[in-house]
Coordinates of C-alpha atoms in Angstrom, one line a residue:
Chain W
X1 CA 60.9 -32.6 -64.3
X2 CA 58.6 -35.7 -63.8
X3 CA 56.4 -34.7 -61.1
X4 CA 53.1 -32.7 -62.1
X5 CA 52.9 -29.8 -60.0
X6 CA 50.0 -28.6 -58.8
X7 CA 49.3 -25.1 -57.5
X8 CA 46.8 -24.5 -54.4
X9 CA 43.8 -23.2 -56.1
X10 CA 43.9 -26.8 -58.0
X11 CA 44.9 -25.7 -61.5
X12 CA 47.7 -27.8 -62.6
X13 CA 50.6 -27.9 -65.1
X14 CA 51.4 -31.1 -67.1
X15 CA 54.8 -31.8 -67.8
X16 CA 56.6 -34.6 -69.4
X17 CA 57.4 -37.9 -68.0
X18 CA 58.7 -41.1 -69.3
X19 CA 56.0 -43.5 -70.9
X20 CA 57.2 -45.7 -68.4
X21 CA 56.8 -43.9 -65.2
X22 CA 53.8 -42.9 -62.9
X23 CA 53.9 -39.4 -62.4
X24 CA 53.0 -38.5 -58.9
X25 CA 51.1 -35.1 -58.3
X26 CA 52.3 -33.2 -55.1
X27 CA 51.0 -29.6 -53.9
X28 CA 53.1 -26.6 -54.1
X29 CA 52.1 -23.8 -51.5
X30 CA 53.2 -20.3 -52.3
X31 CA 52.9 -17.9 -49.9
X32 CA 52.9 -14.0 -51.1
X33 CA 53.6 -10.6 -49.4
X34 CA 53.1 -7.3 -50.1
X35 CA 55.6 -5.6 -47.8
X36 CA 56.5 -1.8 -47.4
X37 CA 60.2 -1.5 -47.6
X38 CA 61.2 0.7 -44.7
X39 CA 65.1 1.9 -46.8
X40 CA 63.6 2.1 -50.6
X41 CA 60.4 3.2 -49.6
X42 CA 58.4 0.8 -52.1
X43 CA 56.1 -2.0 -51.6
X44 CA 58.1 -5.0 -51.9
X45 CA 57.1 -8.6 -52.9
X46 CA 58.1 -11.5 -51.0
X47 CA 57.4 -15.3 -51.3
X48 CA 57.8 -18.4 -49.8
X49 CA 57.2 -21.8 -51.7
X50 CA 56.9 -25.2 -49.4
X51 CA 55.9 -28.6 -50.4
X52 CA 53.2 -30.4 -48.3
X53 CA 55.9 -32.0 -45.9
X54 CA 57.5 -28.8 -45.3
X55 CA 60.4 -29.1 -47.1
X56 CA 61.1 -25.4 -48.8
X57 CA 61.3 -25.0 -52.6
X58 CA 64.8 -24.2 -53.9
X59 CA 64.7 -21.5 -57.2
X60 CA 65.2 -24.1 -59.7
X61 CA 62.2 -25.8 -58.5
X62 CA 60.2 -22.8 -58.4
X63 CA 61.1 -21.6 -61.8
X64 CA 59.9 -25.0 -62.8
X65 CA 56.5 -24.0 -61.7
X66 CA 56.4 -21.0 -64.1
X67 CA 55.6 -18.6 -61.6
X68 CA 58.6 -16.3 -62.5
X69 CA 58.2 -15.1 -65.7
X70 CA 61.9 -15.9 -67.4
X71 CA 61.2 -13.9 -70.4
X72 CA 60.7 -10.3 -69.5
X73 CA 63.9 -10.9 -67.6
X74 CA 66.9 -9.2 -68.2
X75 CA 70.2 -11.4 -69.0
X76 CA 70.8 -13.3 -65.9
X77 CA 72.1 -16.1 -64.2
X78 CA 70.0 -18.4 -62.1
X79 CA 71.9 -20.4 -59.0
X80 CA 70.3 -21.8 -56.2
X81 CA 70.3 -18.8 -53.7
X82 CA 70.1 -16.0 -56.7
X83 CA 69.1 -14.6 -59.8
X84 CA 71.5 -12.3 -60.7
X85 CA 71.9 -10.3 -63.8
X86 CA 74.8 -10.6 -65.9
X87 CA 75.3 -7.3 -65.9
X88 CA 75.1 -6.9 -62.1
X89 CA 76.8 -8.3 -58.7
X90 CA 73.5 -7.6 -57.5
X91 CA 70.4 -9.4 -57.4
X92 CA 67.3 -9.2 -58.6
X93 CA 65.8 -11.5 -56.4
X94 CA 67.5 -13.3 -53.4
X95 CA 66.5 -14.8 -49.6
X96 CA 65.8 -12.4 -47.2
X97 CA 63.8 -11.8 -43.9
X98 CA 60.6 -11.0 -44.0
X99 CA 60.6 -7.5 -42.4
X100 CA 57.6 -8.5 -40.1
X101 CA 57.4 -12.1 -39.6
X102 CA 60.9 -12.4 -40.1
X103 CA 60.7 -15.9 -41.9
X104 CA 63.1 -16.2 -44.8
X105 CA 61.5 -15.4 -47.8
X106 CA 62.6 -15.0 -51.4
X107 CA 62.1 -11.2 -52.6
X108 CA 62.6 -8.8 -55.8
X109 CA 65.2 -6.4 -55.2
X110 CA 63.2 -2.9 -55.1
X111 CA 66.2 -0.6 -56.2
X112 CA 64.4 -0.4 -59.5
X113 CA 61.4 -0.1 -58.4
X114 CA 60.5 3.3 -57.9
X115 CA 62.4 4.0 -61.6
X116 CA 60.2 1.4 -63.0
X117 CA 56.5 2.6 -62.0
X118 CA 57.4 6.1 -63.0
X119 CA 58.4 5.0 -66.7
X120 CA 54.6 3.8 -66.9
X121 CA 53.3 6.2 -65.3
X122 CA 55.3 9.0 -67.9
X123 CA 54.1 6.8 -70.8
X124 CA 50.1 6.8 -69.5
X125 CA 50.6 10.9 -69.3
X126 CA 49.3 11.6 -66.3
X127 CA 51.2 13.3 -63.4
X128 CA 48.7 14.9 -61.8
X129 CA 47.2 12.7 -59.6
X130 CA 47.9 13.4 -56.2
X131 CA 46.0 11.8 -52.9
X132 CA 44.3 8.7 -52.8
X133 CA 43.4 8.5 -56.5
X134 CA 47.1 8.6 -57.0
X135 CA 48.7 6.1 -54.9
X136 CA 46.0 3.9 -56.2
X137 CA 47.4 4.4 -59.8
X138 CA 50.7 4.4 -58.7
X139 CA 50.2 0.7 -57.1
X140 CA 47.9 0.3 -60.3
X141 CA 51.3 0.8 -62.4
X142 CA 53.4 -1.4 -59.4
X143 CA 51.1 -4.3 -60.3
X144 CA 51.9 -4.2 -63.6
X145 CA 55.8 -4.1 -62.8
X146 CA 55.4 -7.0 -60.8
X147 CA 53.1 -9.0 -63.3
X148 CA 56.0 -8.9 -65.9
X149 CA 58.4 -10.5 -63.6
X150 CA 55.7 -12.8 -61.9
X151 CA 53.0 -14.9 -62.9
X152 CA 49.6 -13.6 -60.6
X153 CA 47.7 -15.7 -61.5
X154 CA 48.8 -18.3 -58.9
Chain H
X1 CA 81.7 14.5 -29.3
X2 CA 80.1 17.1 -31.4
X3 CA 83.8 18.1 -31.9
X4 CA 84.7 14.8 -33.1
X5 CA 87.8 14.7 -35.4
X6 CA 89.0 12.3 -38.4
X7 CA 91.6 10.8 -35.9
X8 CA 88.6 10.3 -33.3
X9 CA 86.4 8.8 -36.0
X10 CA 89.0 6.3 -37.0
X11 CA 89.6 5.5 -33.4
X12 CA 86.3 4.6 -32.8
X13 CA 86.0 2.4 -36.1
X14 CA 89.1 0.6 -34.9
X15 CA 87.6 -0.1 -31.6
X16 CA 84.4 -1.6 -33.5
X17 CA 86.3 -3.6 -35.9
X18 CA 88.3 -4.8 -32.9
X19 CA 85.4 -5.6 -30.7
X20 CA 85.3 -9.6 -30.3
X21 CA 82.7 -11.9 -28.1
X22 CA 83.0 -14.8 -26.6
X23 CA 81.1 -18.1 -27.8
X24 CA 81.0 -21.4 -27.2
X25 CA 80.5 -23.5 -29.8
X26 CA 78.9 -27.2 -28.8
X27 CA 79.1 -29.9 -31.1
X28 CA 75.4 -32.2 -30.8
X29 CA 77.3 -35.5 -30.0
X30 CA 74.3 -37.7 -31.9
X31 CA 75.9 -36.4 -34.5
X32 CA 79.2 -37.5 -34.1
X33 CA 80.6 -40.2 -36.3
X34 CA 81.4 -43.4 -34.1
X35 CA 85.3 -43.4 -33.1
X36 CA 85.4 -39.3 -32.0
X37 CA 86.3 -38.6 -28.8
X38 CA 83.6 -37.4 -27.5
X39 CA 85.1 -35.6 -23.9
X40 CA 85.7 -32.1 -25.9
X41 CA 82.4 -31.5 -26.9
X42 CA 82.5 -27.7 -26.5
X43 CA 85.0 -25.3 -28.6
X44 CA 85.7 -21.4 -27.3
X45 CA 86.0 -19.2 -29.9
X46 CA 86.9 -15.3 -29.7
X47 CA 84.9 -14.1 -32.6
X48 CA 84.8 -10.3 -34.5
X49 CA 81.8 -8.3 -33.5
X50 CA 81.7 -7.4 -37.9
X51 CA 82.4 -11.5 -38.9
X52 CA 79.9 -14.0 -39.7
X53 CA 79.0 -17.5 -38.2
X54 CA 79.6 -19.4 -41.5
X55 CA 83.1 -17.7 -41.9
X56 CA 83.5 -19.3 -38.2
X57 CA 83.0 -22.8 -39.7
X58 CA 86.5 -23.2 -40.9
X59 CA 88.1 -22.9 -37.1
X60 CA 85.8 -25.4 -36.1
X61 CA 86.7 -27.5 -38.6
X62 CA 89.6 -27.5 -37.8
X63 CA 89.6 -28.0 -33.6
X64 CA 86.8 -31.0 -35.1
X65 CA 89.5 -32.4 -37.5
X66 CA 92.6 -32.0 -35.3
X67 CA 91.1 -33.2 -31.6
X68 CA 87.5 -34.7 -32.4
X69 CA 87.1 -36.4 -35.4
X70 CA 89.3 -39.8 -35.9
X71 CA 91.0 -39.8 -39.5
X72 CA 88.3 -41.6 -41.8
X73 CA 85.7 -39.6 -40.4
X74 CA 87.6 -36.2 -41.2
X75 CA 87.9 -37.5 -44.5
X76 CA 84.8 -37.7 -45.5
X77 CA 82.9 -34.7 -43.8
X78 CA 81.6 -32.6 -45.7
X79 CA 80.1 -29.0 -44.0
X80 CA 77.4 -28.7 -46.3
X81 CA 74.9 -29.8 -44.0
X82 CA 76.0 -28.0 -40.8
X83 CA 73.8 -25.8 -39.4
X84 CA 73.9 -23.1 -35.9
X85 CA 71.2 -23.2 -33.4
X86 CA 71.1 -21.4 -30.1
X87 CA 70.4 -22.8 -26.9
X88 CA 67.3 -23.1 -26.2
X89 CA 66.0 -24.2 -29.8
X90 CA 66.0 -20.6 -31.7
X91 CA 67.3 -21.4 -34.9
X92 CA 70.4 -18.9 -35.3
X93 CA 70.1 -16.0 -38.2
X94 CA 73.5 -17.0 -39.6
X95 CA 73.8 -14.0 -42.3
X96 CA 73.3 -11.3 -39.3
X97 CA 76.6 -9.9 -38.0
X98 CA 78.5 -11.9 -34.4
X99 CA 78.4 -9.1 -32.5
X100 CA 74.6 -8.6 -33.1
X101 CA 73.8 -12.0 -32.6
X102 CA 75.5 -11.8 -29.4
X103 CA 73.9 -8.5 -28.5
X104 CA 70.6 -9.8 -28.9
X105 CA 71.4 -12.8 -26.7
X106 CA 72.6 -10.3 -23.9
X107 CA 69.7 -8.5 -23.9
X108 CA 67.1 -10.9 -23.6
X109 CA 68.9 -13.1 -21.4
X110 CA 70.8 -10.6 -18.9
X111 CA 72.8 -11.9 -16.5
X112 CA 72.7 -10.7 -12.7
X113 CA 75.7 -7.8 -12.7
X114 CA 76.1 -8.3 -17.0
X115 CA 78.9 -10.2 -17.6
X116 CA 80.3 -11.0 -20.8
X117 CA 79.2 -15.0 -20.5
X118 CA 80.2 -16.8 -23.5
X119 CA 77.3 -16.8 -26.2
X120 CA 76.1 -21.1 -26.5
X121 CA 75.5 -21.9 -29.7
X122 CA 74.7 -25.5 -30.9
X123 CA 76.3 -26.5 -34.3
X124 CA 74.5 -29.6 -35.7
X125 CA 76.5 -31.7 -38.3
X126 CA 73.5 -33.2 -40.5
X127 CA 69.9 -33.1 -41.2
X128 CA 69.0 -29.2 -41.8
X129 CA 65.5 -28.3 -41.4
X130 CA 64.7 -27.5 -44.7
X131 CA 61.4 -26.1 -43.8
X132 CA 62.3 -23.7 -41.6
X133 CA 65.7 -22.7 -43.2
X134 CA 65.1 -21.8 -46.7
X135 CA 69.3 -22.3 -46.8
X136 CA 72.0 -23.4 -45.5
X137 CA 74.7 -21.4 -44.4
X138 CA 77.2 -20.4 -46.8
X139 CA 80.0 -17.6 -47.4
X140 CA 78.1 -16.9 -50.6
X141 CA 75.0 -16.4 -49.7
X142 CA 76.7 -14.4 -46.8
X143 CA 78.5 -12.2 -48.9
X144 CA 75.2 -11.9 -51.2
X145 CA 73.8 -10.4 -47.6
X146 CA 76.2 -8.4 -46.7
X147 CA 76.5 -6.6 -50.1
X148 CA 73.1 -6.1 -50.3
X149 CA 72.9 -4.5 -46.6
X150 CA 76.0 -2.1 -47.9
X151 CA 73.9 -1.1 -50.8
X152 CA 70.8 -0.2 -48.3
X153 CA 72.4 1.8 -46.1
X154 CA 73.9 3.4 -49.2
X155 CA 70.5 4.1 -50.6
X156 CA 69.1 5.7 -47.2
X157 CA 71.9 7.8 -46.5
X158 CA 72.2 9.5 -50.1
X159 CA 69.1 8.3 -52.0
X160 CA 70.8 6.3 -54.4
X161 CA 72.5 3.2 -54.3
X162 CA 75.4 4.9 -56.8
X163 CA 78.8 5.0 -53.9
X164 CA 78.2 1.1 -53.8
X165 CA 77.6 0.2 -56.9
X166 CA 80.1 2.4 -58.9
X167 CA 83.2 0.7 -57.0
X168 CA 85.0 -1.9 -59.1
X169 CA 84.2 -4.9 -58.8
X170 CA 87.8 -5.9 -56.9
X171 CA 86.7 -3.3 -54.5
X172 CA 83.8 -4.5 -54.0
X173 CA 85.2 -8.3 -53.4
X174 CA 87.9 -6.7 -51.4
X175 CA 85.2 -5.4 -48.8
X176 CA 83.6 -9.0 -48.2
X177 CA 87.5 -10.0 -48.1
X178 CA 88.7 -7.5 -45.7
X179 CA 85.6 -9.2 -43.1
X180 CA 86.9 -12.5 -43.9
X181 CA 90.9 -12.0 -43.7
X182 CA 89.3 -9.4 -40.5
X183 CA 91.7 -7.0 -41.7
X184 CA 91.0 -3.5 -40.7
X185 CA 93.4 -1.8 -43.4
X186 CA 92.2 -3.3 -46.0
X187 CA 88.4 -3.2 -45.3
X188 CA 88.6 0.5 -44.8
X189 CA 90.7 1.6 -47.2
X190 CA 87.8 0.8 -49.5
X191 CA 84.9 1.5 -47.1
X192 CA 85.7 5.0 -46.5
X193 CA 85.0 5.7 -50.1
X194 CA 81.4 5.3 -49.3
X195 CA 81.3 5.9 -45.5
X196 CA 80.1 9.0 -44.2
X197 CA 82.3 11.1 -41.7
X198 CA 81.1 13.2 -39.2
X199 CA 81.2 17.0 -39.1
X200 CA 78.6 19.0 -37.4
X201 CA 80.1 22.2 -38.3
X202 CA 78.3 22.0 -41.6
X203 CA 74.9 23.9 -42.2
X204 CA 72.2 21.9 -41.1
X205 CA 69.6 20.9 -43.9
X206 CA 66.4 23.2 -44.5
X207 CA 63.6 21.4 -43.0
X208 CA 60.3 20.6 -45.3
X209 CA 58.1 19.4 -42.5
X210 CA 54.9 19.4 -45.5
X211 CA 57.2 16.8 -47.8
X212 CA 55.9 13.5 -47.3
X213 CA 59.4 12.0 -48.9
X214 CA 62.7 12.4 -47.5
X215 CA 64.3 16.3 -47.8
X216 CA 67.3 16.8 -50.6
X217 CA 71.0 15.9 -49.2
X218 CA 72.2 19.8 -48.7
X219 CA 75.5 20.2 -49.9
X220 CA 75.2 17.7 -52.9
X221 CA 74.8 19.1 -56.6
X222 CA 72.3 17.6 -58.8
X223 CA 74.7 15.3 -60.4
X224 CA 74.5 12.3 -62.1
X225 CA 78.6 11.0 -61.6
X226 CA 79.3 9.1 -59.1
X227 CA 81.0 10.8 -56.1
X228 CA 84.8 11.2 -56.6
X229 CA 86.8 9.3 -54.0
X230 CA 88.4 12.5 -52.4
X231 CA 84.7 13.8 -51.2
X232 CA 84.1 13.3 -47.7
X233 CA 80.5 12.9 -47.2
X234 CA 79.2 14.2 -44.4
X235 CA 77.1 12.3 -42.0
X236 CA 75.1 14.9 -41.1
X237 CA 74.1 15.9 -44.5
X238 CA 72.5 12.5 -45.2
X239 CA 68.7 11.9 -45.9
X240 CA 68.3 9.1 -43.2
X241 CA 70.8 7.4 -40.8
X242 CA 70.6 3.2 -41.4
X243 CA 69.5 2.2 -38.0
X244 CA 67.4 -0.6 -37.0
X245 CA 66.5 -1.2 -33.3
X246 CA 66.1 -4.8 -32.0
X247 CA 63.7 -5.9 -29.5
X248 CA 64.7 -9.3 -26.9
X249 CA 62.1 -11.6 -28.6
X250 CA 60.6 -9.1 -30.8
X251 CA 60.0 -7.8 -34.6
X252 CA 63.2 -5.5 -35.8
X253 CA 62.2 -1.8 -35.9
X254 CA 63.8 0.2 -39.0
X255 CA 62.1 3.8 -39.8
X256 CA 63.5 7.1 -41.1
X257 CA 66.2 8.6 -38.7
X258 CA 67.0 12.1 -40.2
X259 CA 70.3 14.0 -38.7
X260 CA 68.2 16.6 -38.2
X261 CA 64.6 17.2 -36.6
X262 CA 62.2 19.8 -38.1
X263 CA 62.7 22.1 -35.4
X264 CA 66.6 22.1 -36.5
X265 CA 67.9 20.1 -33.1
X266 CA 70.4 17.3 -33.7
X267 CA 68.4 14.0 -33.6
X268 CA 69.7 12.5 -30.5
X269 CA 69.6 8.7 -29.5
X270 CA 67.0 10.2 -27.0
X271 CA 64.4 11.6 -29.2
X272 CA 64.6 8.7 -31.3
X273 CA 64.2 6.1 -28.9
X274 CA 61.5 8.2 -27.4
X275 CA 59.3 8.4 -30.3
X276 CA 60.0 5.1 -31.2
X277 CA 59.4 3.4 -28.2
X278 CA 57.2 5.8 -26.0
X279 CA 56.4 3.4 -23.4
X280 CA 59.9 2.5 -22.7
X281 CA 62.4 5.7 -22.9
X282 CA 60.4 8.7 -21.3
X283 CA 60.1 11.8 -23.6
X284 CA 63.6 14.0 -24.3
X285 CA 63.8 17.2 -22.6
X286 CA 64.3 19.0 -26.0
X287 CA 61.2 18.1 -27.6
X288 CA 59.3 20.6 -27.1
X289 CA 57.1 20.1 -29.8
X290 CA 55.2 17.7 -29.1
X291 CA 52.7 16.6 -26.3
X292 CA 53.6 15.0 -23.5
X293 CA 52.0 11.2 -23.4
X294 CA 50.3 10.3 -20.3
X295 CA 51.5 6.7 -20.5
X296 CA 55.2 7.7 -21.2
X297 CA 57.2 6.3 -18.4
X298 CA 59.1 9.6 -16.0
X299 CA 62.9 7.3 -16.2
X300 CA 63.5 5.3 -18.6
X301 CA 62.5 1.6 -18.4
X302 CA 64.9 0.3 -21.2
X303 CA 68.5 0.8 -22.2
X304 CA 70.3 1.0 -25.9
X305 CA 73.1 -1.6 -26.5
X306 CA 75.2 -0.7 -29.6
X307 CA 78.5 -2.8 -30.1
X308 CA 78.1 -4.5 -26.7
X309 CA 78.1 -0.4 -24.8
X310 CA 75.6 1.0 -23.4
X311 CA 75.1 4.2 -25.3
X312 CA 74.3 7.2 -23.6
X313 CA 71.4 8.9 -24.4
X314 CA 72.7 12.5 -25.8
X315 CA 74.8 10.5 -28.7
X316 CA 73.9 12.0 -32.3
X317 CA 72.1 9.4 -34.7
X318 CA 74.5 11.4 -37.4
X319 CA 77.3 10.3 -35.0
X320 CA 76.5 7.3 -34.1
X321 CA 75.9 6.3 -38.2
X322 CA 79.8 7.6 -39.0
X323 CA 81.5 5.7 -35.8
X324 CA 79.3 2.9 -34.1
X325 CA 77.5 1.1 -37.1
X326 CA 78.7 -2.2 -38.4
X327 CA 80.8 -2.8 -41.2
X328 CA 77.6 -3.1 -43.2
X329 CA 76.8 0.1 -41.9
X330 CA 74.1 -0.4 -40.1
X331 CA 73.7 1.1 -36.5
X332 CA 72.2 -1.8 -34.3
X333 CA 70.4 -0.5 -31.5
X334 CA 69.1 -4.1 -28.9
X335 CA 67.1 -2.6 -26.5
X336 CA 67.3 -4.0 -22.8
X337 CA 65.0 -3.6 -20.0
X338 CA 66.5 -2.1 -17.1
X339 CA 65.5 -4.5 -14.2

């Protein structure tokens, strides 16, 4: 890419451009949700990425600005609605309405979810925690599912 | 209807499948390349309650190609950029089903004595607005939709997402291709592998009112293999029926619809609507249970349309999940006011 994007909070990401070329920085707004998924019964997280004239990000553009993390990712393919495992007709993350605002957003499939927070929470040991203290560690180990798939600190 | 049969669930399938709406389709004329006879700018289409409007597109190109469009303009138009707006500005959901689309529409604009008026939607050649449509409408990303509201209602109904995703994958294709060829045969011939039937003969599941989650499906064994294609799942045995109710102009309103209520009564459309929307649909007889609100309404202020009828009020969610949903199977309840 030969822009230099910049995220919101003013950090930005240099990237390569021709000696010849003045690269031109442009803002990137990412909006992020934390939604309750009424049929998997999970928080769910959905974003949006727009440019500063409102045009919306495709996923090749958004995976240029690092904010999914490509590596902790299981073998897929990336097109421009969809990453989809190889393995899989089904996504792992695709468009979908936001449940509340209903804005199209892209989200992470929670299927997994629930199978994923349990396997750290078996591997910390503790199974005990019921009430508050435990849905706090249980969204404890959520945020770390999510922070392997997305970057959080944008 | 709590002695429903197979042959009765079929029938009403059938009459679901075959369900079509009326809609016009108006082409914006600022759109239309110079040389196109601009007099037919409108186009009537009978469209499936279960299709899609991007699956629509190819009629239209053709009654565009054939009557509108003069021969180097067909040539070089290309559909990527169309895009469906209704009337009145509302930018159209293009991956929910016709019929709900249209049911929607009815419901928050009724007319006088509720006619089936055509549906006007505006289809706009060029210039998408990319900010406020994060795509543009096509049959992948439609399919991608529709599988992926299959899967939900799988996951609701049993607790796992295992009847979808354990078909092969040419059944799995085949059901996206049965919507698009709108052949009932075919569609169903893979659907009812993971379709629920009705039968409320069977014992009703043990109520846990303490559980926070979802109770156990009854009559399933803890098994980890898929379900074999001769088992016929009952509807009334399921964790949650997949409904969603739709308000005119409002937020969509999903939420755990067990067949069964804790004090063992048949959820009806009744007690649903009545819990769920207290200040519209006064309280069920039945419910004993529970306090009576002193804002809830004594007659109901608000009617349920599912598939374009007017559902009576004593229909079983259970039922209503095996015979009236959508071929996604999702139950769509629009609510209308009553006047």
């Amino acid at each position: 890419m030969d822009d230099v994007g910049q995220q919101e909070d003013g950090g930005d990401e240099s990237a390569l451009s021709p000696p010849t070329v003045k690269s031109q920085a442009r803002t990137v707004t990412i909006d992020q949700f934390i939604v309750y998924s009424a049929t998997f019964q999970v928080p769910t997280f959905y974003f949006s990425a727009h440019q500063s004239d409102g045009s919306t990000l495709g996923l090749r553009d958004i995976e240029a600005l690092r904010l999914l993390n490509a590596h902790s990712r299981p073998n897929s393919e990336m097109n421009s609605y969809a990453i989809t495992p190889i393995a899989s007709p089904f996504p792992l993350l695709s468009q979908g309405d936001h449940p509340t605002l209903g804005t199209p957003c892209w989200y992470f499939h929670p299927c997994e979810t629930s199978t994923a927070v349990q396997e750290i929470l078996n591997d910390i040991g503790e199974m005990d925690w019921v009430g508050e203290d435990g849905l706090a560690r249980w969204m404890g180990a959520w945020f770390s599912v999510l922070s392997s798939a997305v970057d959080l600190r944008m | 209807m709590a002695s429903s049969t197979p042959t009765a669930t079929t029938l009403f399938r059938r009459l679901c499948w075959d369900g079509t709406v009326p809609i016009e389709v108006k082409i914006d004329s600022k759109e239309l390349p110079a040389g196109s006879d601009r007099t037919l700018e409108s186009f009537y289409i009978r469209a499936p309650r279960v299709s899609y409007l991007p699956l629509l597109i190819q009629e239209v190109k053709t009654f565009l190609f054939d009557l509108v469009l003069d021969e180097a303009s067909a040539k070089d138009m290309k559909t990527d950029d169309w895009w469906f707006e209704a009337e009145g500005g509302a930018l159209l959901k293009w991956h929910w089903p016709v019929g709900l689309l249209y049911d929607l529409h009815l419901v928050a604009h009724p007319a006088p004595d509720f006619q089936m008026k055509p549906f006007t939607i505006i289809l706009h050649l060029a210039s998408p607005p990319t900010d406020k449509l994060l795509f543009t409408p096509s049959i992948e990303t439609c399919k991608q939709s529709f599988m992926g509201q299959l899967k939900e209602a799988d996951f609701l109904r049993w607790g796992n997402t295992k009847r979808v995703t354990s078909l092969r994958k040419e059944d799995q294709d085949g059901l996206w291709e049965g919507i698009v060829e709108h052949n009932f045969d075919d569609f169903w011939r893979i659907a009812s592998k993971i379709a629920p039937s009705p039968n409320p003969l069977a014992p009703p599941l043990t109520p846990n009112p303490s559980s926070p989650t979802l109770p156990a499906p009854s009559s399933r064994p803890a098994s980890t293999q898929p379900p074999s294609g001769s088992d016929r799942d009952n509807a009334y045995s399921v964790r949650s029926v997949p409904v969603r109710i739709y308000l005119p102009d409002g937020p969509v309103i999903q939420d755990l619809v067990p067949p069964f209520l804790e004090d063992g009564l048949p959820h009806s459309l009744s007690l649903f609507l009545s819990a769920q929307l207290p200040l519209l649909f006064k309280p069920s007889p039945t419910s004993s249970l529970s306090p009576v609100d002193p804002n809830a309404p004594k007659s109901n202020l608000a009617f349920a349309l599912i598939q374009g009828v007017i559902a009576p009020l004593d229909c079983e969610m259970a039922w209503l999940g095996a015979c009236m949903s959508g071929a996604d199977g999702w139950v769509n309840v629009c609510i209308g006011l009553e006047k």
